[in-house]
Each structure stands twice: as structure tokens, then as C-alpha cells.
Coordinates of C-alpha atoms in Angstrom, one line a residue:
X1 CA -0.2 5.0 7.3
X2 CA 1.6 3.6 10.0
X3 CA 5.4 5.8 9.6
X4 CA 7.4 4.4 12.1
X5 CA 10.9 4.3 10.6
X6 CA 9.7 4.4 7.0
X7 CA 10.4 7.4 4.9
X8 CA 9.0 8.6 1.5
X9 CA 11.6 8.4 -1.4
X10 CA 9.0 9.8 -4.1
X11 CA 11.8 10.0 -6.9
X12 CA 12.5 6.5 -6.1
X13 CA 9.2 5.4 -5.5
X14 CA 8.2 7.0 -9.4
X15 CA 11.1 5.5 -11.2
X16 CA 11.4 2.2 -9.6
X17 CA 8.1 1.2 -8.0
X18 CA 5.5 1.4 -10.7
X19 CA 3.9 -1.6 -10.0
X20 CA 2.1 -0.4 -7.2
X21 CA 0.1 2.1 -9.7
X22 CA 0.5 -0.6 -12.3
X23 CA -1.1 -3.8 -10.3
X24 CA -3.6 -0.7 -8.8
X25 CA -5.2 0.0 -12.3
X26 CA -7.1 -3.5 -11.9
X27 CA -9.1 -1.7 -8.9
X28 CA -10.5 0.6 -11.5
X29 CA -12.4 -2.0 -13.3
X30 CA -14.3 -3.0 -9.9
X31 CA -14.4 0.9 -8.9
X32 CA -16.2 1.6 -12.0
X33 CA -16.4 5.0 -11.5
X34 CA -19.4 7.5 -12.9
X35 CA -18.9 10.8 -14.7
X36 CA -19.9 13.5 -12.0
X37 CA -19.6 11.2 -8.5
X38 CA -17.1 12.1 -5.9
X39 CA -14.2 9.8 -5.0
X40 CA -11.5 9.6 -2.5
X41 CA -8.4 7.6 -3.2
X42 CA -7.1 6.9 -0.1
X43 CA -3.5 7.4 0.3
X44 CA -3.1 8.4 -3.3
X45 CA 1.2 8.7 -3.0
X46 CA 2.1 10.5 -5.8
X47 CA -1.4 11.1 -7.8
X48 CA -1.3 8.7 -10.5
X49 CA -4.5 6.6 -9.9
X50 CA -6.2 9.4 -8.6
X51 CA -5.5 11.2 -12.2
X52 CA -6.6 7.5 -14.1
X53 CA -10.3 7.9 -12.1
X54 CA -10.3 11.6 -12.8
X55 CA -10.1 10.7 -16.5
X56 CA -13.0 8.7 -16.1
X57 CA -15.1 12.3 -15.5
X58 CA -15.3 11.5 -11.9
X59 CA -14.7 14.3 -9.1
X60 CA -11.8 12.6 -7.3
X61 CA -10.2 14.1 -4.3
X62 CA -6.7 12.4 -3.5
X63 CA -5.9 12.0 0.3
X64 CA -2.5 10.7 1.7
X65 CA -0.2 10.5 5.6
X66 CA 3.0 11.6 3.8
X67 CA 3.4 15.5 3.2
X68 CA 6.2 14.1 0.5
X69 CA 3.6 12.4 -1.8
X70 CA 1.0 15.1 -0.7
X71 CA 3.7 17.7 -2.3
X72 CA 4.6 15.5 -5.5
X73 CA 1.0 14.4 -6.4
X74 CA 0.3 18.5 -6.8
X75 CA 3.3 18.8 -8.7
X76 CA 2.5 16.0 -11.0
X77 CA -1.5 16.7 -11.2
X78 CA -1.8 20.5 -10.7
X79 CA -5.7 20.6 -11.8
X80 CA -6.4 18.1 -8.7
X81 CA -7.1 18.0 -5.2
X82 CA -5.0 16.2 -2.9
X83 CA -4.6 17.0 1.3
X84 CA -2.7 15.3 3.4
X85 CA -4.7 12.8 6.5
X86 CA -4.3 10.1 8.2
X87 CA -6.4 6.8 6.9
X88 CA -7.4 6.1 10.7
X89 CA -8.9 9.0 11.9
X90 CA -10.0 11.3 9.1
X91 CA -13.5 13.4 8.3
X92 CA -14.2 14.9 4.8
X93 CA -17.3 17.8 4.5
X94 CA -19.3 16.3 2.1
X95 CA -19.5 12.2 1.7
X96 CA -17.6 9.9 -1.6
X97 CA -19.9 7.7 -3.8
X98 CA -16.7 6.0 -3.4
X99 CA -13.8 5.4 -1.6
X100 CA -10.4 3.8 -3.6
X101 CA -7.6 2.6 -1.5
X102 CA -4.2 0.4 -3.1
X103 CA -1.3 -0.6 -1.7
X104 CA -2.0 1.6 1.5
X105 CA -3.9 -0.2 4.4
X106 CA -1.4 -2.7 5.5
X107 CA 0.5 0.1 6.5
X108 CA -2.2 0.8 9.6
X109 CA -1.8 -0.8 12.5
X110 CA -5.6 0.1 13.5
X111 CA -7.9 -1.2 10.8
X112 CA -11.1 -1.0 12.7
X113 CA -10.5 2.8 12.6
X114 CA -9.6 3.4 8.9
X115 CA -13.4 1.5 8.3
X116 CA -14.8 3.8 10.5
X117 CA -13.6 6.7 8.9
X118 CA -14.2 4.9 5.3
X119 CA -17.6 4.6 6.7
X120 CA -18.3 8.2 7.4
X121 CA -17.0 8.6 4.1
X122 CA -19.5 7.3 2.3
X123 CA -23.0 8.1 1.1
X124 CA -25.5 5.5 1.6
X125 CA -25.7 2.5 -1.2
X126 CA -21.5 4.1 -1.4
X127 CA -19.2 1.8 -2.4
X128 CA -15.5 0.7 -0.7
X129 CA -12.9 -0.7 -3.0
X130 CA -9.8 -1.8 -2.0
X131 CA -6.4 -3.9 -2.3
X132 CA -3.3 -4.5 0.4
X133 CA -1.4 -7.0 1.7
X134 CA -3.0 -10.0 3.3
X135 CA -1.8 -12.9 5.2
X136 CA 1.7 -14.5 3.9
X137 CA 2.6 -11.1 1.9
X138 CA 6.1 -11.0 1.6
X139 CA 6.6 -13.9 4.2
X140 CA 10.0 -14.9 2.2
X141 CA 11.4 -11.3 1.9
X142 CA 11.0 -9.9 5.7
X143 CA 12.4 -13.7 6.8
X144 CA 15.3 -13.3 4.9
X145 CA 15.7 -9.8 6.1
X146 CA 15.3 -10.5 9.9
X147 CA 17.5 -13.8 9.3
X148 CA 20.6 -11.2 8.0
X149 CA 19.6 -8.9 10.8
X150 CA 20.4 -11.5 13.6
X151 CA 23.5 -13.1 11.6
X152 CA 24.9 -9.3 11.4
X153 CA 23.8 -9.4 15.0
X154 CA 21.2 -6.5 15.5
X155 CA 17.9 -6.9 17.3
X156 CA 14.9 -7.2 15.1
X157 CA 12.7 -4.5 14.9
X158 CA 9.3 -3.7 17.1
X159 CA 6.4 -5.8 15.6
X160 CA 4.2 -5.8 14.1
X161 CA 5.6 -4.0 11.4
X162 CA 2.2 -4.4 8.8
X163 CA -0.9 -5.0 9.1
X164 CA -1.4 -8.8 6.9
X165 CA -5.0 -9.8 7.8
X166 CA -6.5 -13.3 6.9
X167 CA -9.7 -12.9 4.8
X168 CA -11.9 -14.3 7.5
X169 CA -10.2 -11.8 10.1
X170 CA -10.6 -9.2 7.6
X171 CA -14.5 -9.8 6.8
X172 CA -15.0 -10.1 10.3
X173 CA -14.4 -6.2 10.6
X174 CA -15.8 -5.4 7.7
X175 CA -19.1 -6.5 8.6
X176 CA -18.3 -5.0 12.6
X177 CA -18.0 -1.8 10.7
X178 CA -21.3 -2.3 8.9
X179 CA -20.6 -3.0 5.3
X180 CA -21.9 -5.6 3.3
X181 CA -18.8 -8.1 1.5
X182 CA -19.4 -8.3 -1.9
X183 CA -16.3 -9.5 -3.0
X184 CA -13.2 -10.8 -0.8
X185 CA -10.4 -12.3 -2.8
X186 CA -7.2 -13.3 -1.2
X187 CA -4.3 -14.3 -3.9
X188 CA -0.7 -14.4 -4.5
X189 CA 1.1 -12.0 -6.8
X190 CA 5.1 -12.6 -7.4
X191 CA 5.6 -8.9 -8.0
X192 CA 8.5 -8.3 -10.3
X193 CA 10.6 -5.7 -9.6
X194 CA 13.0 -3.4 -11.3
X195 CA 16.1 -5.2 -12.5
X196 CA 19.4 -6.0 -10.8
X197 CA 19.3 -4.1 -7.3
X198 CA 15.1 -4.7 -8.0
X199 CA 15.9 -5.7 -4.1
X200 CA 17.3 -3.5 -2.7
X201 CA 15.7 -0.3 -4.3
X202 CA 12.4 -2.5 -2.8
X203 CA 14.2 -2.3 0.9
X204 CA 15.0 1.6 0.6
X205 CA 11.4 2.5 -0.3
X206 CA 9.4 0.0 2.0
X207 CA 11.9 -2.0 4.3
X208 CA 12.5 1.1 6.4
X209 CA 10.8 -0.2 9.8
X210 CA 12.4 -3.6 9.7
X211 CA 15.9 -1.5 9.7
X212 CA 15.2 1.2 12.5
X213 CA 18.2 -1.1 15.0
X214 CA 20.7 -0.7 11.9
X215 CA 22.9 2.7 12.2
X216 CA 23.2 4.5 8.7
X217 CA 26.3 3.7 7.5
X218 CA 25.8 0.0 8.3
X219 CA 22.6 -0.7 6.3
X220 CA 24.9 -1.2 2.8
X221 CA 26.2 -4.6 4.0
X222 CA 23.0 -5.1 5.6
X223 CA 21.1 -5.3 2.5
X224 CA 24.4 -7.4 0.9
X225 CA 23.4 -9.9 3.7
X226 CA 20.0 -10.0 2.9
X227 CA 20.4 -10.1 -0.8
X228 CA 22.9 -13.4 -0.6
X229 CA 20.3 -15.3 1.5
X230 CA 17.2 -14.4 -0.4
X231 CA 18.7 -15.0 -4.1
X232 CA 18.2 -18.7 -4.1
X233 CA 14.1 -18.1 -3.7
X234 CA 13.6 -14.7 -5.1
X235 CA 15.9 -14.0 -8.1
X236 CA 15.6 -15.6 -11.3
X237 CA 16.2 -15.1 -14.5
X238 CA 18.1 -11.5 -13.6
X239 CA 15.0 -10.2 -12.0
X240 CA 14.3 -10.2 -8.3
X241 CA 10.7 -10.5 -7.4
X242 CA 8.9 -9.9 -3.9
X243 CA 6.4 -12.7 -2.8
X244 CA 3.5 -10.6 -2.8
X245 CA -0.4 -12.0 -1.3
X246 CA -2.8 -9.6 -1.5
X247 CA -6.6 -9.1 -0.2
X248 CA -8.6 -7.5 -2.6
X249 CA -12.3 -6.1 -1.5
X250 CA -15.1 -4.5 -2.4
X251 CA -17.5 -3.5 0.1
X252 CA -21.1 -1.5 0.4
X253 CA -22.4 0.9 2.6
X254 CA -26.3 -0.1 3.1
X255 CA -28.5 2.0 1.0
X256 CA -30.3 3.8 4.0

């Protein structure tokens, strides 16, 4: 994952940010995963998808940046394996039949390596199954945050931030990386999120790198700023929601 000025909250990311498993259960379905193959959730956070495909009587081996979720995912799944790596530049001892990765690779900044390292991954005829942000996620929220950072007067932060690829930029590497595209979808998902302060429980787990200019003990009214401009588009009904767009993939390794 790219971890510049983002830090892992994994109590807060458990109570408040079960979507991400939540929405990530629909990969399953296309993963289809086999009693007895080997799988590799990529960037697995705290171990609950990797425990859903273990169910299944698949092998799974969960693999994630942050030694936080690393250290949780064992504590919550004991019986499994889970290491800590990084998506971009990463080699495993014996290849996946399959490789699972939610919510993760929009945090890299270097996609042509994570498919690289996917590739290695893989047995021949393996399988690549993935979802992230794609082009337009959260356009609305990160506006409304940088448009509070310049009225409170702090510089916005380093960019890019994420890594939101249009489909054709992202099938484009895919095929560069030598997989065959056998199912691109790019869609938007209003993610709901957890009641009242749904926003900013969403900034402390995620928003961390567009908040590395604001000090501490100034990022309260901060978030107060961006919470009055972004009401009027992203809270209704008592419930904020973040203007999610994601790209969903599955991709093939050729046979041989």
C-alpha cells in the first residue's frame, strides 16, 4: 500500500468500516474458490475475507503492508496464515491458483509492479480477481476536503494521493503485464457509512494523506469545515455516504 501519512486504526476500521469486507464478499462469487487450491488475499487488513475463502476449504494465505492489520488478522483468525509485504514488490515460494485483492490497489502508486508480482504469483491458467477504486472515486469527498483545506488556509497535500485508473488505462496494463481481461467493470457505488460522524470516522481511517499539512490539534475544525461544505451532496436522510466508483476485474494468467 502506498502509507504516506495514513495510519492503521484497526479498532476503528472493525467497528466502523465494515463495508469494505461487506461490498468485498461480492468478489467471492467471481473468485469461486476450490476446496484444496491455494489463495492469496492481497492486503487482507484485518482477516475477514481471507477467513470467508478459507471456509470455502481453500488454502488461503493472507498478505498485507501494515504490521497493525498483519497483528490483528492473527488475533482474529489464529488457525491462518497471514505475513506482512508490500503489493508492489513481493515473491511467495510456491505459486496461488488465485490471487484476491479488495479495497487495496488504489492505494499503490506503482500498478505495473503489483501485476508483476500478481503475475509471479500465479500458476499458469491462475486466476486474478480484484476490486479498488477507479476513475471519479470519491471525486465529491476529496473536493470538499481540499476546498476546507485552502478556506482554513493550509496547502494541499503531495499528489497523487491514490491511484484511480480509467478502465481503458487500467486494461492497458493488464494486458502489458500479460493477462488475459475477462471481465472489466467500472461502476459507481454510494457507499453508506456509519451514522452521524459516518464522515468523519471515514477521514480518520482513510483521509490521512490529504491531512499531512494540518498540525494535530487543528485537524478537529478541519474536519468541521469539511463536514459543513460536503452535507448538501453527501448526507441525507441522517446518513453520510462517500461517492464511491469502483473497477472490478478478473483477469487470467495464460495456461502455459
Amino acid at each position: 500500500m502506498s502509507e504516506a501519512g495514513q495510519q492503521w486504526d484497526t479498532g476503528l476500521y472493525d467497528a466502523h468500516h465494515s463495508f469494505v469486507t461487506r461490498y468485498g464478499a461480492d468478489l467471492l462469487d467471481l473468485l469461486n474458490p476450490q476446496p484444496g487450491e491455494r489463495i492469496l488475499d492481497l492486503g487482507c487488513g484485518t482477516g475477514h475475507l481471507t477467513q470467508q475463502i478459507a471456509a470455502s476449504g481453500a488454502t488461503v494465505v493472507g498478505m498485507d503492508h501494515a504490521a497493525a492489520m498483519v497483528e490483528q488478522a492473527r488475533a482474529n483468525y489464529p488457525q491462518l496464515t497471514f505475513f506482512q509485504g508490500n503489493a508492489a514488490n513481493f515473491q511467495v515460494d510456491e505459486p496461488f491458483a488465485a490471487v484476491l485483492s479488495n479495497a487495496v490497489l488504489h492505494w499503490v502508486l506503482t500498478p505495473e509492479r503489483v501485476l508483476q508480482s500478481v503475475y509471479r504469483a500465479l500458476l499458469p491458467g491462475g486466476r486474478f480477481v480484484a476490486e479498488f477504486g477507479g476513475q471519479g472515486n470519491i471525486g465529491l469527498l476529496s473536493a470538499g476536503i481540499l476546498a476546507a483545506l485552502s478556506s482554513l488556509g493550509y496547502s494541499p497535500p503531495p499528489h497523487p494521493i491514490w491511484y484511480f485508473p480509467s478502465p481503458a488505462a487500467y486494461a492497458t496494463l493488464l494486458e502489458a503485464a500479460g493477462f488475459r481481461v475477462a471481465l472489466l467493470a467500472h461502476f459507481d457505488r454510494p457507499t453508506r457509512l456509519d451514522g452521524e460522524h459516518g464522515l468523519r470516522n471515514w477521514i480518520a481511517m482513510f483521509g490521512g494523506p490529504l491531512l499531512v499539512n494540518v498540525p494535530p490539534d487543528a485537524r478537529a475544525a478541519l474536519v468541521e469545515a469539511a463536514e459543513e461544505r460536503l452535507r448538501p451532496t453527501l448526507y441525507r436522510d441522517g446518513v453520510w455516504y462517500a461517492d464511491y466508483v469502483r473497477l472490478r476485474v478478473v483477469v487470467l494468467k495464460a495456461a502455459g
